[in-house]
Amino acid sequence: MGGLAMIGAIAFDPTVRGILVVVVGTVVLMGSIFMILATNSGVRVGFLVATSGFFAWMFLMGAIWVIYGIGLKGRDPAWMPTDINYTRAVDVPGSPELAKLPAEEALPDPEELLESRPLLWALALGAEGESYQPTTLTKLKTVIQPWATVSTRDLYPVVQKAREQAGEVLAANPDVEQQLGQGGTALRDEVRKQANELREEIEAPLNGWCLLTESDPRRGEAQASADGALVDNHAYGDETSTASYIVKDVFFYGGKEPCNPITEESTLKQAWHRVATAFEIKNPKLYAAVTVVKAKEFPVVAGEAPPPATIEEGASTVTVAMLRNLGNKRFMPFMFTLASLIGFIVFTTILHYRDKQAMAIRAAFSGAGKGK
């Protein structure tokens, strides 16, 4: 009965119609080609020629699938959650590398780090507004990351806004106001230097872990996988949703890609990195740790916009540990290509030896009777 119900659920359009169209088109195309070859060259030779051409086409199509990662592909790379750690006081057996990541209390205060460099503080207020406060290390690194390689032209509008919006900082630090007034390459080099130094101060206590910025494209997929793990495991009760918590930081450990953008390096180093990682046989394990904090619950009045998300006082930090599964996206098309290549070689080899045998027979008959 279950099988009949399943068959009854299959609609004629488009499922059955699509199958019939593909079958008819395949039979007509291959059958017509085989019929033409069979009438011109014979059934056996026509079959060998048609089959060799079929496998040649399948080999070319499979090679394109492998190169571009399309068509008959396997599993895409994905993050596999290994553990949800509710307290950093307990080690995670599935992710021993997580023990190297310091707890949030052991990390430096982002506001103190920024205030220790008045020049970057003033520029941050100019770039993000007078009310900007780096509540997390991620927000701080997101702001200063572009300044590690900033150009004079890109820095100019930020400086102009900083002179308008960072009045208190400039009043307390006259030397900074003087630097902003001078501008030019000297200011650019100083901003680059301080941005790199501050970034190193952020990364030094992480023991090899990499803190991703909010603009890093790698952050989105890791955060989405962590959201799925928290919701599926009811981390904050049966009604857990993405509104139940606030994502703070996303950390990476291992892998082939460097922590900071490779585009900051020279063209030669970028090319060498591309070649070196391509020929690296074993893929180093890549871990991710997403830290979240419970959000405060507010009663939402009908017809009014909900209040902005706020961290609940006294809430502990929850860490979602994940391991990168590289998948087998190109393995299936590669095996398909390899099987097509083997089929092409087999049938063309048979065709080759048959041609040699036919030539030998024709040569033997053509020479018969010449000595009489």
mmCIF file of C-alpha atoms in Angstrom:
data_model
loop_
_atom_site.group_PDB
_atom_site.id
_atom_site.type_symbol
_atom_site.label_atom_id
_atom_site.label_comp_id
_atom_site.label_asym_id
_atom_site.label_seq_id
_atom_site.Cartn_x
_atom_site.Cartn_y
_atom_site.Cartn_z
ATOM 1 C CA MET A 1 0.000 0.000 0.000
ATOM 2 C CA GLY A 2 2.861 2.349 0.781
ATOM 3 C CA GLY A 3 4.352 1.774 -2.666
ATOM 4 C CA LEU A 4 1.023 2.414 -4.372
ATOM 5 C CA ALA A 5 0.572 5.610 -2.388
ATOM 6 C CA MET A 6 4.017 6.783 -3.433
ATOM 7 C CA ILE A 7 3.322 6.008 -7.095
ATOM 8 C CA GLY A 8 -0.019 7.771 -6.875
ATOM 9 C CA ALA A 9 1.726 10.868 -5.523
ATOM 10 C CA ILE A 10 3.859 11.157 -8.672
ATOM 11 C CA ALA A 11 2.252 13.676 -10.988
ATOM 12 C CA PHE A 12 2.347 13.188 -14.736
ATOM 13 C CA ASP A 13 3.490 16.757 -15.282
ATOM 14 C CA PRO A 14 6.373 17.373 -14.860
ATOM 15 C CA THR A 15 7.779 14.107 -13.433
ATOM 16 C CA VAL A 16 6.510 11.456 -15.837
ATOM 17 C CA ARG A 17 6.512 13.846 -18.780
ATOM 18 C CA GLY A 18 10.129 14.802 -18.075
ATOM 19 C CA ILE A 19 11.231 11.162 -17.894
ATOM 20 C CA LEU A 20 9.496 10.336 -21.176
ATOM 21 C CA VAL A 21 11.020 13.364 -22.919
ATOM 22 C CA VAL A 22 14.543 12.409 -21.807
ATOM 23 C CA VAL A 23 14.097 8.738 -22.752
ATOM 24 C CA VAL A 24 12.626 9.510 -26.171
ATOM 25 C CA GLY A 25 15.248 12.145 -26.926
ATOM 26 C CA THR A 26 18.080 9.820 -25.907
ATOM 27 C CA VAL A 27 16.765 6.868 -27.914
ATOM 28 C CA VAL A 28 16.105 8.976 -31.012
ATOM 29 C CA LEU A 29 19.508 10.699 -30.932
ATOM 30 C CA MET A 30 21.619 7.643 -30.209
ATOM 31 C CA GLY A 31 19.468 5.347 -32.304
ATOM 32 C CA SER A 32 19.579 7.582 -35.356
ATOM 33 C CA ILE A 33 23.348 7.976 -35.150
ATOM 34 C CA PHE A 34 23.811 4.229 -34.714
ATOM 35 C CA MET A 35 21.444 3.506 -37.610
ATOM 36 C CA ILE A 36 23.405 5.805 -39.945
ATOM 37 C CA LEU A 37 26.734 4.275 -38.916
ATOM 38 C CA ALA A 38 25.374 0.718 -39.102
ATOM 39 C CA THR A 39 24.014 1.174 -42.630
ATOM 40 C CA ASN A 40 27.321 2.676 -43.822
ATOM 41 C CA SER A 41 29.880 0.607 -41.927
ATOM 42 C CA GLY A 42 28.041 -2.464 -40.720
ATOM 43 C CA VAL A 43 26.395 -3.253 -37.397
ATOM 44 C CA ARG A 44 29.564 -4.235 -35.528
ATOM 45 C CA VAL A 45 31.767 -1.368 -36.725
ATOM 46 C CA GLY A 46 28.892 1.079 -36.375
ATOM 47 C CA PHE A 47 28.370 0.006 -32.779
ATOM 48 C CA LEU A 48 32.081 0.432 -31.970
ATOM 49 C CA VAL A 49 32.243 3.880 -33.575
ATOM 50 C CA ALA A 50 29.026 5.079 -31.918
ATOM 51 C CA THR A 51 30.014 3.759 -28.495
ATOM 52 C CA SER A 52 33.508 5.278 -28.754
ATOM 53 C CA GLY A 53 32.008 8.650 -29.642
ATOM 54 C CA PHE A 54 29.510 8.363 -26.784
ATOM 55 C CA PHE A 55 32.205 7.698 -24.190
ATOM 56 C CA ALA A 56 34.377 10.483 -25.652
ATOM 57 C CA TRP A 57 31.535 12.969 -25.218
ATOM 58 C CA MET A 58 30.853 11.719 -21.683
ATOM 59 C CA PHE A 59 34.552 12.088 -20.846
ATOM 60 C CA LEU A 60 34.610 15.719 -22.020
ATOM 61 C CA MET A 61 31.414 16.515 -20.128
ATOM 62 C CA GLY A 62 32.749 14.856 -16.970
ATOM 63 C CA ALA A 63 36.003 16.790 -17.224
ATOM 64 C CA ILE A 64 34.040 20.051 -17.307
ATOM 65 C CA TRP A 65 32.055 18.882 -14.276
ATOM 66 C CA VAL A 66 35.288 18.241 -12.386
ATOM 67 C CA ILE A 67 36.835 21.588 -13.298
ATOM 68 C CA TYR A 68 33.822 23.744 -12.436
ATOM 69 C CA GLY A 69 32.269 21.580 -9.698
ATOM 70 C CA ILE A 70 28.888 21.266 -11.437
ATOM 71 C CA GLY A 71 26.695 18.504 -12.825
ATOM 72 C CA LEU A 72 26.865 15.152 -11.066
ATOM 73 C CA LYS A 73 28.588 16.341 -7.902
ATOM 74 C CA GLY A 74 28.959 14.926 -4.419
ATOM 75 C CA ARG A 75 28.577 16.546 -1.010
ATOM 76 C CA ASP A 76 29.560 20.179 -0.673
ATOM 77 C CA PRO A 77 31.953 21.227 2.113
ATOM 78 C CA ALA A 78 30.061 21.887 5.327
ATOM 79 C CA TRP A 79 30.564 22.555 9.015
ATOM 80 C CA MET A 80 29.872 19.589 11.293
ATOM 81 C CA PRO A 81 29.031 20.602 14.896
ATOM 82 C CA THR A 82 31.016 18.483 17.341
ATOM 83 C CA ASP A 83 29.960 19.978 20.669
ATOM 84 C CA ILE A 84 28.015 22.766 22.344
ATOM 85 C CA ASN A 85 30.079 23.943 25.298
ATOM 86 C CA TYR A 86 28.064 25.736 27.972
ATOM 87 C CA THR A 87 31.053 26.401 30.202
ATOM 88 C CA ARG A 88 34.711 26.762 29.268
ATOM 89 C CA ALA A 89 35.681 25.129 32.558
ATOM 90 C CA VAL A 90 34.976 21.719 30.984
ATOM 91 C CA ASP A 91 37.174 20.365 28.175
ATOM 92 C CA VAL A 92 35.620 19.242 24.896
ATOM 93 C CA PRO A 93 36.773 15.704 23.961
ATOM 94 C CA GLY A 94 35.709 16.088 20.343
ATOM 95 C CA SER A 95 37.673 19.339 19.911
ATOM 96 C CA PRO A 96 40.845 19.346 22.043
ATOM 97 C CA GLU A 97 42.018 22.450 20.191
ATOM 98 C CA LEU A 98 39.187 24.374 21.874
ATOM 99 C CA ALA A 99 41.152 24.231 25.128
ATOM 100 C CA LYS A 100 43.729 26.544 23.532
ATOM 101 C CA LEU A 101 41.135 29.265 23.018
ATOM 102 C CA PRO A 102 41.058 31.508 26.102
ATOM 103 C CA ALA A 103 37.778 32.169 27.824
ATOM 104 C CA GLU A 104 36.107 35.508 27.226
ATOM 105 C CA GLU A 105 37.176 36.768 30.646
ATOM 106 C CA ALA A 106 40.845 36.166 29.782
ATOM 107 C CA LEU A 107 40.732 38.169 26.551
ATOM 108 C CA PRO A 108 41.703 41.850 26.473
ATOM 109 C CA ASP A 109 39.044 44.524 26.743
ATOM 110 C CA PRO A 110 38.387 45.964 23.262
ATOM 111 C CA GLU A 111 37.570 49.437 24.586
ATOM 112 C CA GLU A 112 40.845 49.623 26.499
ATOM 113 C CA LEU A 113 42.781 48.461 23.438
ATOM 114 C CA LEU A 114 41.231 51.163 21.265
ATOM 115 C CA GLU A 115 41.594 53.925 23.867
ATOM 116 C CA SER A 116 45.313 53.122 24.160
ATOM 117 C CA ARG A 117 45.714 54.361 20.573
ATOM 118 C CA PRO A 118 44.016 57.761 20.313
ATOM 119 C CA LEU A 119 44.739 58.043 16.584
ATOM 120 C CA LEU A 120 42.816 54.874 15.745
ATOM 121 C CA TRP A 121 40.153 55.824 18.278
ATOM 122 C CA ALA A 122 39.533 59.119 16.526
ATOM 123 C CA LEU A 123 39.423 57.434 13.126
ATOM 124 C CA ALA A 124 37.004 54.808 14.440
ATOM 125 C CA LEU A 125 34.638 57.516 15.630
ATOM 126 C CA GLY A 126 34.932 59.170 12.238
ATOM 127 C CA ALA A 127 34.225 55.936 10.369
ATOM 128 C CA GLU A 128 31.462 54.525 12.583
ATOM 129 C CA GLY A 129 29.945 57.617 14.236
ATOM 130 C CA GLU A 130 30.194 59.457 17.529
ATOM 131 C CA SER A 131 28.361 56.721 19.451
ATOM 132 C CA TYR A 132 30.667 53.911 18.336
ATOM 133 C CA GLN A 133 31.841 51.555 21.078
ATOM 134 C CA PRO A 134 33.790 48.342 20.375
ATOM 135 C CA THR A 135 31.734 46.032 22.560
ATOM 136 C CA THR A 136 33.541 42.949 21.239
ATOM 137 C CA LEU A 137 36.934 42.175 19.773
ATOM 138 C CA THR A 138 35.173 41.302 16.514
ATOM 139 C CA LYS A 139 33.737 44.801 16.160
ATOM 140 C CA LEU A 140 37.133 46.328 16.919
ATOM 141 C CA LYS A 141 38.981 44.152 14.415
ATOM 142 C CA THR A 142 36.301 44.774 11.783
ATOM 143 C CA VAL A 143 36.972 48.509 11.966
ATOM 144 C CA ILE A 144 40.771 48.432 11.973
ATOM 145 C CA GLN A 145 41.278 45.589 9.482
ATOM 146 C CA PRO A 146 41.014 47.762 6.328
ATOM 147 C CA TRP A 147 43.455 50.269 7.815
ATOM 148 C CA ALA A 148 46.289 47.719 7.765
ATOM 149 C CA THR A 149 46.665 48.399 4.028
ATOM 150 C CA VAL A 150 44.727 51.662 3.687
ATOM 151 C CA SER A 151 45.622 54.074 0.905
ATOM 152 C CA THR A 152 45.926 57.837 1.205
ATOM 153 C CA ARG A 153 42.816 58.397 -0.904
ATOM 154 C CA ASP A 154 40.654 56.008 1.153
ATOM 155 C CA LEU A 155 41.948 57.500 4.398
ATOM 156 C CA TYR A 156 41.135 61.105 3.497
ATOM 157 C CA PRO A 157 37.298 60.997 3.992
ATOM 158 C CA VAL A 158 37.715 59.133 7.287
ATOM 159 C CA VAL A 159 40.093 61.826 8.530
ATOM 160 C CA GLN A 160 37.643 64.578 7.600
ATOM 161 C CA LYS A 161 34.813 62.882 9.502
ATOM 162 C CA ALA A 162 37.098 62.179 12.457
ATOM 163 C CA ARG A 163 37.888 65.894 12.813
ATOM 164 C CA GLU A 164 34.137 66.525 12.984
ATOM 165 C CA GLN A 165 32.952 63.634 15.169
ATOM 166 C CA ALA A 166 35.914 62.918 17.484
ATOM 167 C CA GLY A 167 36.121 66.294 19.201
ATOM 168 C CA GLU A 168 36.632 64.944 22.741
ATOM 169 C CA VAL A 169 39.416 62.584 21.684
ATOM 170 C CA LEU A 170 41.180 65.299 19.699
ATOM 171 C CA ALA A 171 40.842 67.804 22.541
ATOM 172 C CA ALA A 172 42.467 65.338 24.954
ATOM 173 C CA ASN A 173 45.207 64.443 22.442
ATOM 174 C CA PRO A 174 46.488 67.535 20.577
ATOM 175 C CA ASP A 175 49.220 65.498 18.899
ATOM 176 C CA VAL A 176 46.554 63.372 17.187
ATOM 177 C CA GLU A 177 44.817 66.476 15.879
ATOM 178 C CA GLN A 178 48.142 67.654 14.530
ATOM 179 C CA GLN A 179 48.707 64.311 12.771
ATOM 180 C CA LEU A 180 45.265 64.461 11.185
ATOM 181 C CA GLY A 181 45.940 67.995 10.009
ATOM 182 C CA GLN A 182 49.205 67.018 8.316
ATOM 183 C CA GLY A 183 47.726 64.059 6.435
ATOM 184 C CA GLY A 184 49.682 62.643 3.479
ATOM 185 C CA THR A 185 51.825 59.532 3.413
ATOM 186 C CA ALA A 186 53.159 60.108 6.925
ATOM 187 C CA LEU A 187 49.666 59.775 8.392
ATOM 188 C CA ARG A 188 48.916 56.785 6.163
ATOM 189 C CA ASP A 189 52.055 54.956 7.283
ATOM 190 C CA GLU A 190 51.330 55.687 10.941
ATOM 191 C CA VAL A 191 47.759 54.413 10.625
ATOM 192 C CA ARG A 192 48.981 51.236 8.924
ATOM 193 C CA LYS A 193 51.591 50.686 11.618
ATOM 194 C CA GLN A 194 49.195 51.160 14.525
ATOM 195 C CA ALA A 195 46.473 49.063 12.870
ATOM 196 C CA ASN A 196 48.857 46.136 12.401
ATOM 197 C CA GLU A 197 50.147 46.458 15.959
ATOM 198 C CA LEU A 198 46.629 46.541 17.382
ATOM 199 C CA ARG A 199 45.632 43.549 15.295
ATOM 200 C CA GLU A 200 48.621 41.630 16.644
ATOM 201 C CA GLU A 201 47.597 42.519 20.207
ATOM 202 C CA ILE A 202 44.149 41.098 19.510
ATOM 203 C CA GLU A 203 45.493 37.861 18.001
ATOM 204 C CA ALA A 204 48.405 37.244 20.398
ATOM 205 C CA PRO A 205 46.356 35.811 23.330
ATOM 206 C CA LEU A 206 44.330 33.509 21.052
ATOM 207 C CA ASN A 207 47.023 30.768 20.947
ATOM 208 C CA GLY A 208 46.798 30.177 17.209
ATOM 209 C CA TRP A 209 43.056 30.778 16.845
ATOM 210 C CA CYS A 210 41.958 33.368 14.305
ATOM 211 C CA LEU A 211 39.277 35.945 15.047
ATOM 212 C CA LEU A 212 37.133 36.635 11.983
ATOM 213 C CA THR A 213 35.797 40.074 11.213
ATOM 214 C CA GLU A 214 32.135 40.731 10.512
ATOM 215 C CA SER A 215 32.949 41.333 6.848
ATOM 216 C CA ASP A 216 34.832 38.043 6.438
ATOM 217 C CA PRO A 217 32.883 35.804 3.987
ATOM 218 C CA ARG A 218 33.908 32.712 5.955
ATOM 219 C CA ARG A 219 31.998 33.931 8.997
ATOM 220 C CA GLY A 220 28.515 33.650 7.479
ATOM 221 C CA GLU A 221 28.550 29.909 6.782
ATOM 222 C CA ALA A 222 30.031 29.075 10.183
ATOM 223 C CA GLN A 223 27.444 31.230 11.944
ATOM 224 C CA ALA A 224 24.592 29.634 9.970
ATOM 225 C CA SER A 225 25.794 26.129 10.914
ATOM 226 C CA ALA A 226 26.060 27.168 14.563
ATOM 227 C CA ASP A 227 22.506 28.544 14.405
ATOM 228 C CA GLY A 228 21.262 25.187 13.142
ATOM 229 C CA ALA A 229 23.086 23.302 15.911
ATOM 230 C CA LEU A 230 21.738 25.574 18.669
ATOM 231 C CA VAL A 231 18.160 25.361 17.402
ATOM 232 C CA ASP A 232 18.255 21.579 16.829
ATOM 233 C CA ASN A 233 19.694 20.926 20.296
ATOM 234 C CA HIS A 234 17.312 23.381 22.036
ATOM 235 C CA ALA A 235 20.230 25.195 23.635
ATOM 236 C CA TYR A 236 17.929 27.795 25.211
ATOM 237 C CA GLY A 237 14.803 25.715 25.655
ATOM 238 C CA ASP A 238 12.258 24.151 23.347
ATOM 239 C CA GLU A 239 11.478 27.489 21.696
ATOM 240 C CA THR A 240 15.090 28.268 20.825
ATOM 241 C CA SER A 241 15.452 30.450 17.740
ATOM 242 C CA THR A 242 18.035 32.801 16.330
ATOM 243 C CA ALA A 243 16.383 35.579 18.354
ATOM 244 C CA SER A 244 17.169 33.749 21.612
ATOM 245 C CA TYR A 245 20.844 34.664 21.576
ATOM 246 C CA ILE A 246 23.375 37.119 20.196
ATOM 247 C CA VAL A 247 26.407 35.955 18.231
ATOM 248 C CA LYS A 248 29.571 37.572 19.570
ATOM 249 C CA ASP A 249 32.728 36.132 18.007
ATOM 250 C CA VAL A 250 33.685 33.525 15.406
ATOM 251 C CA PHE A 251 37.107 31.892 15.629
ATOM 252 C CA PHE A 252 38.960 29.634 13.184
ATOM 253 C CA TYR A 253 41.844 27.252 13.854
ATOM 254 C CA GLY A 254 43.950 25.424 11.266
ATOM 255 C CA GLY A 255 43.146 25.005 7.594
ATOM 256 C CA LYS A 256 45.072 26.166 4.551
ATOM 257 C CA GLU A 257 44.007 29.794 4.382
ATOM 258 C CA PRO A 258 45.809 32.405 6.503
ATOM 259 C CA CYS A 259 43.991 34.272 9.230
ATOM 260 C CA ASN A 260 44.226 37.723 7.673
ATOM 261 C CA PRO A 261 43.231 38.376 4.042
ATOM 262 C CA ILE A 262 45.774 37.039 1.560
ATOM 263 C CA THR A 263 45.131 40.148 -0.533
ATOM 264 C CA GLU A 264 47.258 42.103 1.938
ATOM 265 C CA GLU A 265 50.326 40.254 0.671
ATOM 266 C CA SER A 266 52.261 40.976 -2.498
ATOM 267 C CA THR A 267 51.233 39.480 -5.823
ATOM 268 C CA LEU A 268 54.183 37.084 -5.708
ATOM 269 C CA LYS A 269 53.236 35.788 -2.256
ATOM 270 C CA GLN A 270 49.623 35.383 -3.313
ATOM 271 C CA ALA A 271 50.683 33.335 -6.353
ATOM 272 C CA TRP A 272 53.033 31.191 -4.274
ATOM 273 C CA HIS A 273 50.285 30.572 -1.692
ATOM 274 C CA ARG A 274 47.923 29.483 -4.474
ATOM 275 C CA VAL A 275 50.472 27.007 -5.841
ATOM 276 C CA ALA A 276 51.604 25.718 -2.434
ATOM 277 C CA THR A 277 48.075 25.016 -1.190
ATOM 278 C CA ALA A 278 47.117 23.359 -4.478
ATOM 279 C CA PHE A 279 49.931 20.807 -4.126
ATOM 280 C CA GLU A 280 49.400 20.238 -0.400
ATOM 281 C CA ILE A 281 48.322 16.599 -0.344
ATOM 282 C CA LYS A 282 46.817 16.394 3.130
ATOM 283 C CA ASN A 283 44.268 19.001 4.099
ATOM 284 C CA PRO A 284 44.911 20.242 7.645
ATOM 285 C CA LYS A 285 41.883 20.100 9.893
ATOM 286 C CA LEU A 286 39.896 23.310 10.154
ATOM 287 C CA TYR A 287 37.993 24.048 13.355
ATOM 288 C CA ALA A 288 35.538 26.806 14.165
ATOM 289 C CA ALA A 289 34.246 28.143 17.468
ATOM 290 C CA VAL A 290 31.180 30.392 17.523
ATOM 291 C CA THR A 291 30.455 32.144 20.813
ATOM 292 C CA VAL A 292 26.911 33.272 21.643
ATOM 293 C CA VAL A 293 25.226 34.875 24.665
ATOM 294 C CA LYS A 294 21.590 34.632 25.693
ATOM 295 C CA ALA A 295 19.512 37.638 24.665
ATOM 296 C CA LYS A 296 17.186 39.434 27.036
ATOM 297 C CA GLU A 297 13.517 38.682 26.461
ATOM 298 C CA PHE A 298 11.219 41.650 25.859
ATOM 299 C CA PRO A 299 7.432 41.626 25.506
ATOM 300 C CA VAL A 300 6.626 42.723 21.974
ATOM 301 C CA VAL A 301 3.624 45.018 21.697
ATOM 302 C CA ALA A 302 1.457 44.374 18.653
ATOM 303 C CA GLY A 303 1.988 46.961 15.942
ATOM 304 C CA GLU A 304 5.289 48.211 17.361
ATOM 305 C CA ALA A 305 8.833 47.429 16.295
ATOM 306 C CA PRO A 306 10.652 45.033 18.612
ATOM 307 C CA PRO A 307 13.409 46.561 20.760
ATOM 308 C CA PRO A 308 17.044 45.981 19.735
ATOM 309 C CA ALA A 309 18.636 42.776 20.955
ATOM 310 C CA THR A 310 20.348 43.120 24.335
ATOM 311 C CA ILE A 311 22.557 40.674 26.199
ATOM 312 C CA GLU A 312 20.983 39.263 29.348
ATOM 313 C CA GLU A 313 22.884 40.265 32.463
ATOM 314 C CA GLY A 314 24.885 37.447 34.003
ATOM 315 C CA ALA A 315 24.397 35.132 31.020
ATOM 316 C CA SER A 316 27.307 32.794 30.326
ATOM 317 C CA THR A 317 28.982 32.462 26.962
ATOM 318 C CA VAL A 318 28.060 29.347 24.982
ATOM 319 C CA THR A 319 30.598 28.042 22.470
ATOM 320 C CA VAL A 320 29.635 25.916 19.472
ATOM 321 C CA ALA A 321 32.623 23.837 18.320
ATOM 322 C CA MET A 322 32.616 22.638 14.718
ATOM 323 C CA LEU A 323 34.869 20.690 12.362
ATOM 324 C CA ARG A 324 35.061 21.393 8.643
ATOM 325 C CA ASN A 325 33.960 18.473 6.471
ATOM 326 C CA LEU A 326 35.542 18.961 3.049
ATOM 327 C CA GLY A 327 32.978 16.677 1.430
ATOM 328 C CA ASN A 328 33.494 14.924 -1.919
ATOM 329 C CA LYS A 329 32.103 17.482 -4.315
ATOM 330 C CA ARG A 330 34.398 16.542 -7.216
ATOM 331 C CA PHE A 331 34.933 12.861 -6.396
ATOM 332 C CA MET A 332 31.778 11.584 -8.107
ATOM 333 C CA PRO A 333 32.311 13.550 -11.353
ATOM 334 C CA PHE A 334 35.964 12.455 -11.301
ATOM 335 C CA MET A 335 34.971 8.774 -11.086
ATOM 336 C CA PHE A 336 32.401 9.359 -13.833
ATOM 337 C CA THR A 337 35.106 10.950 -15.996
ATOM 338 C CA LEU A 338 37.530 8.120 -15.266
ATOM 339 C CA ALA A 339 34.933 5.453 -16.157
ATOM 340 C CA SER A 340 34.109 7.292 -19.388
ATOM 341 C CA LEU A 341 37.796 7.507 -20.271
ATOM 342 C CA ILE A 342 38.240 3.776 -19.646
ATOM 343 C CA GLY A 343 35.210 3.020 -21.835
ATOM 344 C CA PHE A 344 36.568 5.246 -24.602
ATOM 345 C CA ILE A 345 39.979 3.570 -24.457
ATOM 346 C CA VAL A 346 38.472 0.057 -24.457
ATOM 347 C CA PHE A 347 36.183 0.570 -27.456
ATOM 348 C CA THR A 348 38.710 2.552 -29.503
ATOM 349 C CA THR A 349 41.305 -0.157 -28.800
ATOM 350 C CA ILE A 350 38.883 -2.847 -29.997
ATOM 351 C CA LEU A 351 38.152 -0.734 -33.070
ATOM 352 C CA HIS A 352 41.880 -0.267 -33.685
ATOM 353 C CA TYR A 353 42.712 -3.972 -33.523
ATOM 354 C CA ARG A 354 39.714 -4.803 -35.681
ATOM 355 C CA ASP A 355 40.972 -2.339 -38.314
ATOM 356 C CA LYS A 356 44.433 -3.932 -38.170
ATOM 357 C CA GLN A 357 42.926 -7.384 -38.586
ATOM 358 C CA ALA A 358 40.812 -6.205 -41.511
ATOM 359 C CA MET A 359 43.859 -4.602 -43.171
ATOM 360 C CA ALA A 360 45.845 -7.798 -42.715
ATOM 361 C CA ILE A 361 43.090 -9.866 -44.321
ATOM 362 C CA ARG A 362 42.794 -7.435 -47.242
ATOM 363 C CA ALA A 363 46.554 -7.502 -47.738
ATOM 364 C CA ALA A 364 46.579 -11.292 -47.746
ATOM 365 C CA PHE A 365 43.826 -11.494 -50.368
ATOM 366 C CA SER A 366 45.324 -8.735 -52.500
ATOM 367 C CA GLY A 367 48.591 -10.657 -52.764
ATOM 368 C CA ALA A 368 47.044 -14.021 -53.556
ATOM 369 C CA GLY A 369 47.753 -15.443 -57.059
ATOM 370 C CA LYS A 370 50.514 -12.979 -57.981
ATOM 371 C CA GLY A 371 53.152 -15.720 -58.161
ATOM 372 C CA LYS A 372 51.176 -17.913 -60.607
#
